[in-house]
XYZ file of C-alpha atoms in Angstrom:
661
model
C -85.939 30.756 -13.202
C -82.616 32.060 -11.829
C -79.452 32.472 -13.859
C -77.756 29.478 -12.221
C -80.691 27.219 -12.964
C -80.799 28.395 -16.593
C -77.016 27.749 -16.957
C -77.320 24.247 -15.506
C -80.216 23.500 -17.850
C -78.161 24.691 -20.832
C -75.146 22.610 -19.732
C -77.362 19.474 -19.457
C -78.713 20.052 -22.942
C -75.169 20.560 -24.295
C -73.971 17.343 -22.610
C -76.856 15.468 -24.234
C -75.841 16.818 -27.648
C -72.166 16.093 -26.914
C -72.923 12.471 -26.030
C -74.989 12.009 -29.193
C -72.341 13.638 -31.434
C -69.520 11.606 -29.867
C -71.424 8.361 -30.390
C -71.975 9.240 -34.079
C -68.338 10.239 -34.587
C -69.199 13.885 -35.306
C -66.105 15.261 -33.593
C -66.252 18.751 -35.107
C -69.730 19.317 -33.697
C -68.764 17.626 -30.447
C -65.799 20.000 -30.110
C -68.105 23.011 -30.497
C -70.461 21.634 -27.840
C -67.531 21.029 -25.440
C -66.296 24.603 -26.017
C -69.771 25.956 -25.201
C -69.859 24.002 -21.934
C -66.389 25.259 -20.945
C -67.428 28.808 -21.795
C -70.252 28.486 -19.272
C -68.147 26.654 -16.633
C -64.379 26.056 -16.952
C -64.350 23.578 -14.067
C -66.301 20.960 -16.048
C -63.738 18.105 -16.169
C -65.810 15.888 -18.462
C -66.072 18.691 -21.006
C -62.267 19.099 -20.773
C -61.748 15.398 -21.412
C -64.222 15.410 -24.303
C -62.471 18.396 -25.864
C -59.067 16.649 -25.670
C -60.536 13.476 -27.205
C -62.115 15.474 -30.043
C -58.851 17.315 -30.784
C -56.936 14.019 -30.833
C -59.530 12.387 -33.088
C -59.273 15.378 -35.445
C -55.411 15.071 -35.391
C -55.031 18.584 -33.955
C -52.097 17.577 -31.751
C -50.473 21.002 -31.503
C -53.756 22.443 -30.176
C -53.857 19.648 -27.577
C -50.437 20.656 -26.188
C -51.320 24.380 -26.248
C -54.618 23.713 -24.482
C -52.892 21.627 -21.777
C -50.238 24.323 -21.237
C -52.894 27.021 -20.979
C -55.490 25.349 -18.771
C -53.387 22.923 -16.674
C -56.265 20.512 -15.882
C -56.586 19.259 -12.303
C -56.479 15.570 -13.326
C -53.517 13.720 -14.886
C -53.184 14.249 -18.683
C -49.863 12.428 -19.181
C -51.289 10.058 -21.779
C -52.876 12.821 -23.896
C -49.709 14.975 -23.862
C -47.310 12.068 -24.544
C -49.501 10.692 -27.350
C -49.717 14.120 -29.032
C -45.934 14.542 -28.857
C -45.465 11.047 -30.285
C -47.783 11.848 -33.198
C -45.904 15.110 -33.822
C -42.731 13.031 -34.413
C -41.240 14.059 -31.070
C -40.560 10.632 -29.474
C -37.814 11.970 -27.165
C -40.212 14.577 -25.694
C -42.939 11.926 -25.316
C -40.552 9.617 -23.430
C -39.559 12.449 -21.070
C -43.225 13.260 -20.429
C -43.901 9.684 -19.285
C -40.683 9.413 -17.258
C -41.291 12.778 -15.507
C -44.944 12.032 -14.709
C -44.017 10.416 -11.401
C -46.197 7.366 -12.069
C -44.428 4.355 -10.558
C -46.645 1.629 -12.050
C -47.717 2.520 -15.581
C -51.339 1.778 -16.529
C -51.945 -0.451 -19.624
C -52.554 2.495 -21.995
C -49.265 4.192 -21.037
C -47.418 0.863 -21.291
C -48.663 0.394 -24.857
C -47.660 3.970 -25.727
C -44.284 3.553 -24.049
C -43.589 0.433 -26.149
C -44.418 2.346 -29.349
C -42.128 5.229 -28.330
C -39.238 2.856 -27.562
C -39.719 1.182 -30.961
C -39.590 4.577 -32.721
C -36.421 5.456 -30.777
C -34.926 2.098 -31.935
C -34.416 0.883 -28.352
C -35.410 -2.604 -29.427
C -34.206 -4.581 -26.420
C -36.173 -2.424 -23.935
C -39.185 -2.539 -26.255
C -38.930 -6.344 -26.492
C -38.979 -6.756 -22.686
C -41.920 -4.351 -22.328
C -44.003 -6.140 -24.982
C -43.331 -9.493 -23.291
C -44.684 -8.022 -20.045
C -47.765 -6.504 -21.772
C -48.659 -9.786 -23.551
C -48.183 -11.758 -20.335
C -50.397 -9.497 -18.182
C -53.066 -8.463 -20.714
C -55.838 -10.415 -22.386
C -58.321 -8.717 -24.702
C -59.270 -8.441 -28.386
C -55.919 -6.853 -29.357
C -53.680 -9.854 -28.655
C -53.013 -10.429 -32.383
C -51.864 -6.813 -32.836
C -49.502 -7.073 -29.848
C -48.019 -10.342 -31.165
C -47.504 -8.697 -34.569
C -45.710 -5.778 -32.905
C -43.559 -8.195 -30.915
C -42.577 -10.026 -34.131
C -41.581 -6.672 -35.674
C -39.320 -6.007 -32.676
C -37.784 -9.510 -33.033
C -37.083 -8.811 -36.729
C -35.271 -5.582 -35.832
C -33.234 -7.368 -33.174
C -32.085 -9.810 -35.882
C -31.074 -6.867 -38.082
C -29.146 -5.351 -35.152
C -27.311 -8.653 -34.670
C -28.619 -9.291 -31.155
C -27.285 -12.395 -29.390
C -30.467 -12.892 -27.358
C -32.430 -16.111 -27.621
C -35.449 -14.906 -29.558
C -38.777 -16.762 -29.552
C -40.208 -18.481 -32.632
C -43.616 -16.858 -33.165
C -46.583 -18.202 -35.093
C -47.029 -17.330 -38.772
C -50.774 -17.700 -39.332
C -51.322 -14.126 -40.604
C -49.652 -12.245 -43.435
C -48.212 -9.645 -41.012
C -46.543 -12.327 -38.869
C -45.194 -14.103 -41.977
C -43.834 -10.795 -43.293
C -42.035 -10.049 -40.008
C -40.590 -13.586 -39.949
C -39.233 -12.973 -43.471
C -37.672 -9.679 -42.329
C -35.969 -11.531 -39.469
C -34.463 -14.005 -41.966
C -33.306 -11.128 -44.191
C -31.637 -9.580 -41.132
C -29.679 -12.832 -40.736
C -28.607 -12.646 -44.440
C -30.776 -15.692 -45.289
C -32.239 -14.136 -48.429
C -33.519 -17.234 -50.332
C -35.543 -18.353 -47.276
C -36.801 -14.799 -46.751
C -37.900 -14.650 -50.399
C -40.056 -17.778 -49.992
C -41.770 -16.398 -46.868
C -42.417 -13.036 -48.550
C -44.148 -14.734 -51.482
C -46.287 -16.676 -48.984
C -47.082 -13.432 -47.138
C -48.157 -11.741 -50.377
C -50.497 -14.626 -51.180
C -52.047 -14.607 -47.661
C -52.497 -10.830 -47.790
C -54.346 -10.924 -51.107
C -56.612 -13.767 -49.974
C -57.439 -12.043 -46.659
C -58.233 -8.661 -48.243
C -60.299 -10.189 -51.054
C -62.415 -12.026 -48.464
C -62.785 -8.748 -46.580
C -64.151 -7.074 -49.742
C -61.241 -4.689 -50.310
C -60.742 -2.990 -53.693
C -57.743 -3.680 -55.933
C -56.225 -0.308 -55.004
C -56.432 -1.113 -51.290
C -54.859 -4.522 -51.923
C -52.002 -2.936 -53.903
C -51.405 -0.404 -51.109
C -51.139 -3.175 -48.527
C -49.009 -5.470 -50.709
C -46.564 -2.672 -51.691
C -44.389 -3.044 -48.580
C -44.162 -6.834 -49.081
C -43.189 -6.303 -52.743
C -40.425 -3.812 -51.908
C -38.989 -6.147 -49.262
C -39.096 -8.982 -51.813
C -37.242 -6.783 -54.325
C -34.570 -6.097 -51.693
C -34.041 -9.842 -51.124
C -33.778 -10.408 -54.896
C -31.303 -7.517 -55.205
C -29.105 -8.987 -52.465
C -29.092 -12.298 -54.377
C -27.814 -10.530 -57.507
C -31.164 -10.582 -59.370
C -31.046 -6.866 -60.145
C -33.369 -6.906 -63.190
C -36.242 -8.548 -61.300
C -35.705 -6.239 -58.326
C -35.625 -3.145 -60.550
C -38.941 -4.112 -62.187
C -40.632 -4.518 -58.765
C -39.256 -1.192 -57.464
C -40.469 0.596 -60.616
C -43.986 -0.908 -60.280
C -44.136 0.136 -56.610
C -43.197 3.738 -57.493
C -45.695 3.842 -60.382
C -48.476 2.873 -57.988
C -47.753 6.082 -55.984
C -48.301 4.734 -52.499
C -48.999 7.107 -49.585
C -46.181 5.536 -47.551
C -43.338 8.048 -48.018
C -40.810 5.816 -46.250
C -41.547 3.022 -48.731
C -41.080 5.419 -51.657
C -37.743 6.587 -50.211
C -36.420 3.021 -49.784
C -37.470 1.936 -53.302
C -35.956 5.087 -54.847
C -32.661 4.654 -52.981
C -32.363 0.999 -53.999
C -32.999 1.887 -57.650
C -30.158 4.429 -57.472
C -27.883 1.635 -56.203
C -28.924 -0.613 -59.117
C -28.315 2.186 -61.642
C -24.736 2.725 -60.354
C -22.986 5.057 -62.830
C -25.668 4.641 -65.520
C -28.798 6.744 -66.118
C -27.664 9.579 -63.844
C -30.631 11.828 -64.654
C -33.081 9.182 -63.400
C -30.900 8.583 -60.325
C -31.011 12.287 -59.424
C -34.823 12.250 -59.586
C -34.995 9.128 -57.447
C -32.575 10.546 -54.874
C -34.688 13.682 -54.583
C -37.656 11.493 -53.604
C -35.510 9.498 -51.166
C -34.330 12.638 -49.321
C -37.750 14.315 -49.013
C -38.767 15.801 -45.634
C -41.980 13.760 -45.552
C -40.031 10.486 -45.436
C -37.420 11.642 -42.917
C -39.486 11.018 -39.754
C -40.601 7.548 -40.849
C -37.200 6.145 -41.769
C -34.909 4.364 -39.319
C -31.503 5.844 -38.493
C -29.765 3.139 -40.542
C -31.915 3.911 -43.580
C -31.263 7.644 -43.228
C -27.523 7.041 -42.975
C -27.395 4.864 -46.103
C -29.498 7.313 -48.122
C -27.267 10.236 -47.054
C -24.141 8.271 -48.032
C -25.583 7.319 -51.437
C -26.591 10.941 -51.983
C -22.953 11.996 -51.413
C -21.657 9.404 -53.859
C -24.196 10.459 -56.479
C -23.176 14.111 -56.049
C -19.531 13.085 -56.551
C -20.166 11.017 -59.688
C -22.343 13.748 -61.226
C -19.710 16.364 -60.274
C -22.173 18.570 -58.381
C -20.966 21.742 -56.690
C -22.525 20.812 -53.317
C -20.513 17.564 -53.028
C -18.142 19.047 -50.388
C -21.040 20.383 -48.309
C -22.935 17.063 -48.411
C -19.813 15.110 -47.460
C -19.057 17.437 -44.524
C -22.641 17.159 -43.297
C -22.462 13.350 -43.586
C -19.307 13.205 -41.447
C -20.796 15.498 -38.798
C -24.142 13.652 -38.616
C -22.717 10.120 -38.594
C -19.309 9.813 -36.860
C -18.894 6.196 -38.053
C -18.910 7.501 -41.659
C -16.412 10.316 -41.023
C -13.552 8.596 -42.874
C -15.776 7.710 -45.862
C -17.016 11.301 -46.089
C -13.392 12.499 -45.930
C -12.455 10.205 -48.836
C -15.289 11.663 -50.927
C -14.014 15.199 -50.271
C -10.437 14.148 -51.050
C -11.540 12.471 -54.293
C -13.321 15.654 -55.348
C -10.165 17.699 -54.681
C -8.069 15.180 -56.622
C -10.471 15.471 -59.540
C -9.891 19.238 -59.478
C -6.106 18.482 -59.349
C -5.765 20.110 -55.904
C -3.472 17.362 -54.616
C -1.782 19.438 -51.899
C -5.108 20.393 -50.297
C -6.244 16.761 -50.403
C -3.021 15.525 -48.753
C -3.320 18.184 -46.014
C -6.878 17.046 -45.242
C -5.728 13.443 -44.860
C -2.722 14.351 -42.712
C -4.898 16.418 -40.340
C -7.350 13.544 -40.023
C -4.479 11.113 -39.310
C -3.402 13.256 -36.342
C -6.928 13.109 -34.861
C -7.458 9.404 -35.605
C -4.098 7.566 -35.284
C -5.889 4.193 -35.441
C -6.614 4.735 -39.143
C -3.095 5.858 -39.994
C -2.481 2.941 -42.371
C -5.612 3.624 -44.478
C -4.794 7.341 -44.571
C -1.220 6.670 -45.752
C -2.457 4.445 -48.562
C -4.782 7.255 -49.681
C -1.864 9.735 -49.602
C 0.255 7.327 -51.688
C -2.519 7.201 -54.284
C -2.637 11.012 -54.423
C 1.153 11.223 -54.891
C 0.939 8.728 -57.747
C -1.855 10.745 -59.387
C 0.334 13.827 -59.100
C 3.231 11.901 -60.705
C 5.420 12.022 -57.580
C 6.720 8.426 -57.366
C 9.559 9.150 -54.970
C 7.207 10.568 -52.324
C 4.928 7.512 -52.721
C 7.921 5.178 -52.190
C 9.026 7.083 -49.070
C 5.582 6.747 -47.481
C 5.385 3.022 -48.264
C 8.869 2.482 -46.822
C 7.795 4.251 -43.601
C 4.985 1.752 -42.890
C 7.163 -0.368 -40.587
C 6.252 -4.057 -40.582
C 3.175 -3.329 -42.705
C 5.459 -2.766 -45.695
C 6.067 -6.539 -45.832
C 2.447 -7.241 -46.739
C 2.257 -8.863 -50.201
C 0.342 -5.968 -51.757
C 2.747 -3.337 -50.391
C 5.788 -5.372 -51.479
C 4.335 -5.672 -54.981
C 3.672 -1.921 -55.132
C 7.192 -1.073 -53.938
C 8.828 -3.405 -56.461
C 6.765 -1.913 -59.292
C 7.600 1.654 -58.237
C 11.317 0.908 -57.873
C 11.405 -0.677 -61.318
C 9.575 2.377 -62.676
C 12.331 4.536 -61.162
C 14.938 2.197 -62.764
C 16.214 1.136 -59.337
C 16.541 -2.646 -59.616
C 18.810 -2.924 -56.578
C 16.175 -1.458 -54.238
C 13.483 -3.683 -55.764
C 15.684 -6.716 -55.150
C 16.441 -5.560 -51.585
C 12.754 -5.168 -50.649
C 12.039 -8.700 -51.894
C 15.021 -10.098 -49.955
C 13.913 -8.331 -46.763
C 10.354 -9.594 -47.217
C 11.596 -13.181 -47.583
C 13.728 -12.872 -44.423
C 10.916 -11.233 -42.443
C 8.391 -13.964 -43.318
C 10.904 -16.637 -42.326
C 11.234 -15.091 -38.865
C 7.491 -14.405 -38.432
C 5.895 -17.572 -39.786
C 3.408 -17.840 -36.929
C 2.147 -14.246 -37.080
C 2.295 -13.723 -40.874
C -0.678 -15.866 -41.872
C -2.426 -15.776 -45.242
C -1.528 -17.422 -48.540
C 1.933 -16.185 -49.562
C 2.417 -18.584 -52.492
C 2.105 -15.914 -55.149
C 4.564 -13.605 -53.390
C 7.218 -16.347 -53.062
C 6.752 -17.251 -56.723
C 7.120 -13.646 -57.920
C 10.186 -13.095 -55.718
C 11.877 -16.230 -57.078
C 11.158 -15.287 -60.716
C 12.472 -11.764 -60.143
C 15.733 -12.940 -58.579
C 16.273 -15.609 -61.241
C 15.914 -12.998 -63.976
C 18.321 -10.721 -62.104
C 20.978 -13.450 -61.730
C 20.596 -13.721 -57.924
C 20.224 -17.477 -57.864
C 20.921 -17.930 -54.114
C 18.161 -15.509 -53.109
C 15.816 -17.126 -55.635
C 16.606 -20.549 -54.160
C 15.541 -19.357 -50.677
C 12.153 -18.220 -52.012
C 11.690 -21.474 -53.942
C 12.547 -23.523 -50.839
C 9.811 -21.757 -48.860
C 7.422 -22.229 -51.762
C 8.252 -25.936 -52.008
C 7.405 -26.407 -48.311
C 3.842 -25.291 -48.941
C 3.552 -27.194 -52.287
C 5.852 -30.263 -52.071
C 4.181 -31.998 -55.052
C 4.623 -29.075 -57.480
C 7.239 -30.291 -59.998
C 7.435 -26.878 -61.685
C 8.769 -25.305 -58.463
C 11.217 -28.186 -58.035
C 12.481 -27.709 -61.603
C 13.040 -23.998 -60.968
C 14.882 -24.855 -57.758
C 17.195 -27.239 -59.681
C 17.957 -24.439 -62.175
C 18.735 -22.044 -59.301
C 20.978 -24.583 -57.493
C 22.838 -25.358 -60.715
C 24.167 -21.797 -60.835
C 25.916 -21.844 -57.447
C 25.790 -25.387 -55.978
C 25.870 -28.240 -58.551
C 25.746 -30.965 -55.857
C 22.471 -29.640 -54.456
C 21.115 -29.357 -57.981
C 21.986 -33.023 -58.650
C 20.324 -34.160 -55.406
C 17.192 -32.127 -56.111
C 17.021 -33.354 -59.707
C 16.692 -36.952 -58.461
C 13.247 -36.035 -57.106
C 12.095 -34.997 -60.579
C 10.095 -37.628 -62.497
C 11.787 -39.537 -65.339
C 11.362 -38.171 -68.862
C 9.785 -41.423 -70.060
C 6.919 -40.992 -67.584
C 6.140 -37.507 -68.856
C 5.803 -38.338 -72.567
C 4.894 -41.365 -74.660
C 5.800 -42.350 -78.224
C 2.265 -41.654 -79.429
C 2.431 -38.084 -78.073
C 5.746 -37.473 -79.867
C 4.333 -38.838 -83.141
C 1.253 -36.635 -82.803
C 3.447 -33.598 -82.095
C 5.593 -34.249 -85.177
C 2.499 -34.789 -87.326
C 1.024 -31.378 -86.471
C 1.797 -28.696 -89.039
C 0.569 -25.591 -87.257
C 4.107 -24.186 -87.014
C 5.787 -26.000 -89.939
C 5.594 -26.006 -93.727
C 3.533 -28.864 -95.062
C 6.544 -30.300 -96.971
C 8.574 -30.517 -93.749
C 6.000 -32.746 -92.052
C 6.942 -36.435 -92.329
C 4.685 -39.184 -91.165
C 6.534 -42.014 -89.430
C 5.869 -45.465 -90.829
C 6.263 -48.734 -88.920
C 9.586 -50.613 -89.332
C 7.911 -53.428 -91.244
C 6.589 -50.965 -93.799
C 3.038 -52.209 -93.333
C 0.129 -49.908 -92.651
C -2.894 -50.788 -90.589
C -5.598 -51.855 -92.969
C -9.086 -50.680 -92.204
C -11.832 -53.299 -92.550
C -13.452 -51.598 -95.547
C -10.279 -51.085 -97.657
C -9.438 -53.803 -100.227
C -5.831 -55.016 -100.416
C -5.577 -54.141 -104.153
C -6.284 -50.435 -103.420
C -3.565 -50.341 -100.754
C -1.108 -51.843 -103.254
C -1.977 -49.140 -105.810
C -1.425 -46.418 -103.206
C 2.082 -47.798 -102.511
C 3.050 -47.815 -106.207
C 2.063 -44.174 -106.719
C 5.098 -41.892 -106.963
C 5.337 -38.154 -107.356
C 6.548 -37.276 -110.889
C 8.906 -34.357 -111.277
C 7.958 -32.332 -114.327
C 10.678 -30.543 -116.284
C 10.317 -26.791 -116.587
C 9.235 -25.499 -120.014
C 11.745 -23.404 -121.971
C 10.936 -20.832 -124.703
C 11.093 -21.973 -128.375
C 13.971 -19.626 -129.297
C 15.996 -20.507 -126.185
C 19.775 -20.346 -126.683
C 21.795 -21.825 -123.831
C 25.040 -20.112 -124.919
C 23.526 -16.607 -124.981
C 24.054 -14.255 -121.999
C 20.701 -13.459 -120.336
C 19.445 -9.881 -120.308
C 20.415 -8.274 -116.939
C 17.190 -6.183 -116.994
C 14.922 -9.206 -117.492
C 13.492 -9.007 -113.955
C 12.740 -5.261 -114.132
C 9.306 -4.034 -115.149
C 9.059 -3.060 -118.809
C 8.639 0.644 -118.133
C 11.902 0.701 -116.113
C 14.093 -0.831 -118.830
C 16.567 1.429 -120.642
C 15.181 0.718 -124.141
C 11.558 1.435 -123.167
C 9.839 4.279 -125.040
C 6.700 5.704 -123.604
C 3.867 6.088 -126.104
C 2.698 9.617 -126.513
C -0.870 10.304 -125.663
C -2.232 12.788 -128.152
C -5.039 13.829 -125.834
C -2.517 15.211 -123.352
C -1.041 18.590 -124.288
C 2.745 18.964 -124.522
C 4.200 20.077 -121.204
C 6.383 23.132 -121.518
C 9.585 22.382 -119.631
C 11.086 25.592 -118.295
C 10.197 29.202 -119.039
C 10.577 30.817 -122.470
C 14.123 31.757 -123.418
C 15.849 29.178 -121.191
C 18.600 26.950 -122.504
C 18.030 23.295 -123.151
C 20.449 22.358 -120.357
C 18.395 24.331 -117.882
C 15.207 22.652 -119.090
C 16.680 19.252 -118.192
C 17.234 20.556 -114.681
C 13.508 21.088 -114.191
C 12.457 17.910 -116.011
C 11.007 15.737 -113.202
C 10.978 12.615 -115.386
C 14.785 12.539 -115.029
C 14.643 12.883 -111.240
C 15.361 9.205 -110.668
C 18.725 9.276 -112.499
C 19.725 12.571 -110.862
C 19.132 11.245 -107.343
C 21.450 8.356 -108.061
C 24.315 10.603 -109.110
C 23.891 13.671 -106.895
C 26.057 13.517 -103.727
C 24.032 16.303 -102.097
C 20.820 14.252 -101.872
C 20.240 13.241 -98.195
C 19.700 9.590 -97.270
C 16.256 8.318 -96.246
C 17.059 8.214 -92.523
C 18.060 11.890 -92.612
C 14.677 13.107 -93.868
C 12.891 15.525 -91.549
C 10.261 14.019 -89.286
C 7.538 16.299 -90.621
C 6.481 13.861 -93.375
C 7.196 10.428 -94.918
C 10.230 9.814 -97.157
C 9.510 10.219 -100.939
C 9.228 7.124 -103.140
C 12.463 6.551 -105.097
C 10.809 4.621 -107.924
C 8.190 6.202 -110.231
C 4.758 4.601 -110.296
C 2.906 3.228 -113.298
C 0.889 5.813 -115.142
C -2.739 5.451 -114.199
C -5.457 6.949 -116.361
C -8.581 8.229 -114.687
C -11.699 6.179 -115.310
C -14.416 7.804 -117.343
C -17.441 8.781 -115.382
C -20.470 6.724 -116.238
C -24.036 6.380 -115.089
C -24.511 4.207 -112.052
């Protein structure tokens, strides 16, 4: 037998083994057999195809691309290359591979792959049109899967706020019901979404139990439904229920890293400024590299923003770096990232640096000048520079007449003790709103009311009347405003005040006799003796059905007797009363203190001193000395280091004997 014949025989035998191994799913062995065939003859196209299939089945996608680059097969391998790039989380490269292939009409397998790539790239409208075409022109056993994918695209279009007329798809499987619930959540219809998610969970459990799945497999499949349900509950304000579901999902330790990231991020949001240590652990899981490729761009953006906020609240050193990275990665969050950096600088009391950052940003983005100026005003106020804050608010142009800005300016002017400027800003605001009624908009009732009260207190009745007139136009039935207007008119135009007062209701309509009687009967602000109950003119009281007439008569006859004060037995009316009778006994001049023998005699003064000097140091006579001495300072002249001394001596208090407790 020649060498060629022997090689062909060997190749046939290897193909037989390859076919058998491929049918049994033994891809490792099949790969070895394909390599042996290619070693004997590199032009064997079937062996090349089998090798690519084996590498894909074994998830060796990098080897697939290297093999295609090295061998450059003679037949078209666009699908194999694009699929490998897609599985390596390179959807942009996979899309380019298909677009650069030169194939004008894509075959069904490339269409399916193209739809998946567009979905990963979040090009939902293109993906939606492609899936509609695939479902219309294809009929096989995978119709349910394609419909499920289409419903997922529809749900994402709802989240994106698409204005397209989207189809209503069937909901006979748990996947379709879940996607319908996601579409409702995208439209902010959370109660309806919650109901559908509970239905989806029930259908999923029933289906998997019939299929013979284990409890662990059921929990893995239900986890995504549970987390979406928790999100809907959280958006309805049911944070405790949502937190419990998120915690259970994380305890189960699912293999879906994207699901873990979403649950962890949402728990951080629920925690807010509480339980920071747990939040840091959860955020670490949310920002893991494994979850990054499976999350949507919106999810990544929200997680990055929450990570910045957490770093700020926990005062981490990398807060500036994270905020800068956030602004660079997501241009729509540039201003928010700038505010985080500015807040960190303000916390470190670096107000000048923070103001410079904001001013530089304002030059680049003039559209956000108003928001930037408000932030600068806040920084000036934190630094205690009120004048600079007032100057910036005054430079806002017509925006300074907004109610909030007017209120801030008035408060700041009053803080600077500049009532004239505060009054002027209110006057200018009133005049501006009169001229710009059509463009002003909003409810200005509170501002008119505050302006009127301020001017009335300041004695500017005419200006107050203008504000009250505008306020009365919006609330013509408010009698309180009308009464204030009458008071204002009375100070500069009595005729107008008289005309306006005619519109006020009569006093008799406001109060009744019964209300006056009840008011006089209440004793919450009066002494009980001052309260007098009014009796009817006839002198008769209303008799209750159960009270006999004899008892009422007895009650009328009862009179309060005045008892005479008792006098002592030896009382002499002609004697002059003792002037010290109201003083305590120990303060009277004739009082002698009993000597306590247990207390040793206190030596007053040192040995050899004269008796006159001893009296000087006798503290028992301090009271009489302070009365006579002109050098003793008054109480209000005492130094502020301590309280003024008591002028009167206290009663002697003996210490209690210690006893057993």
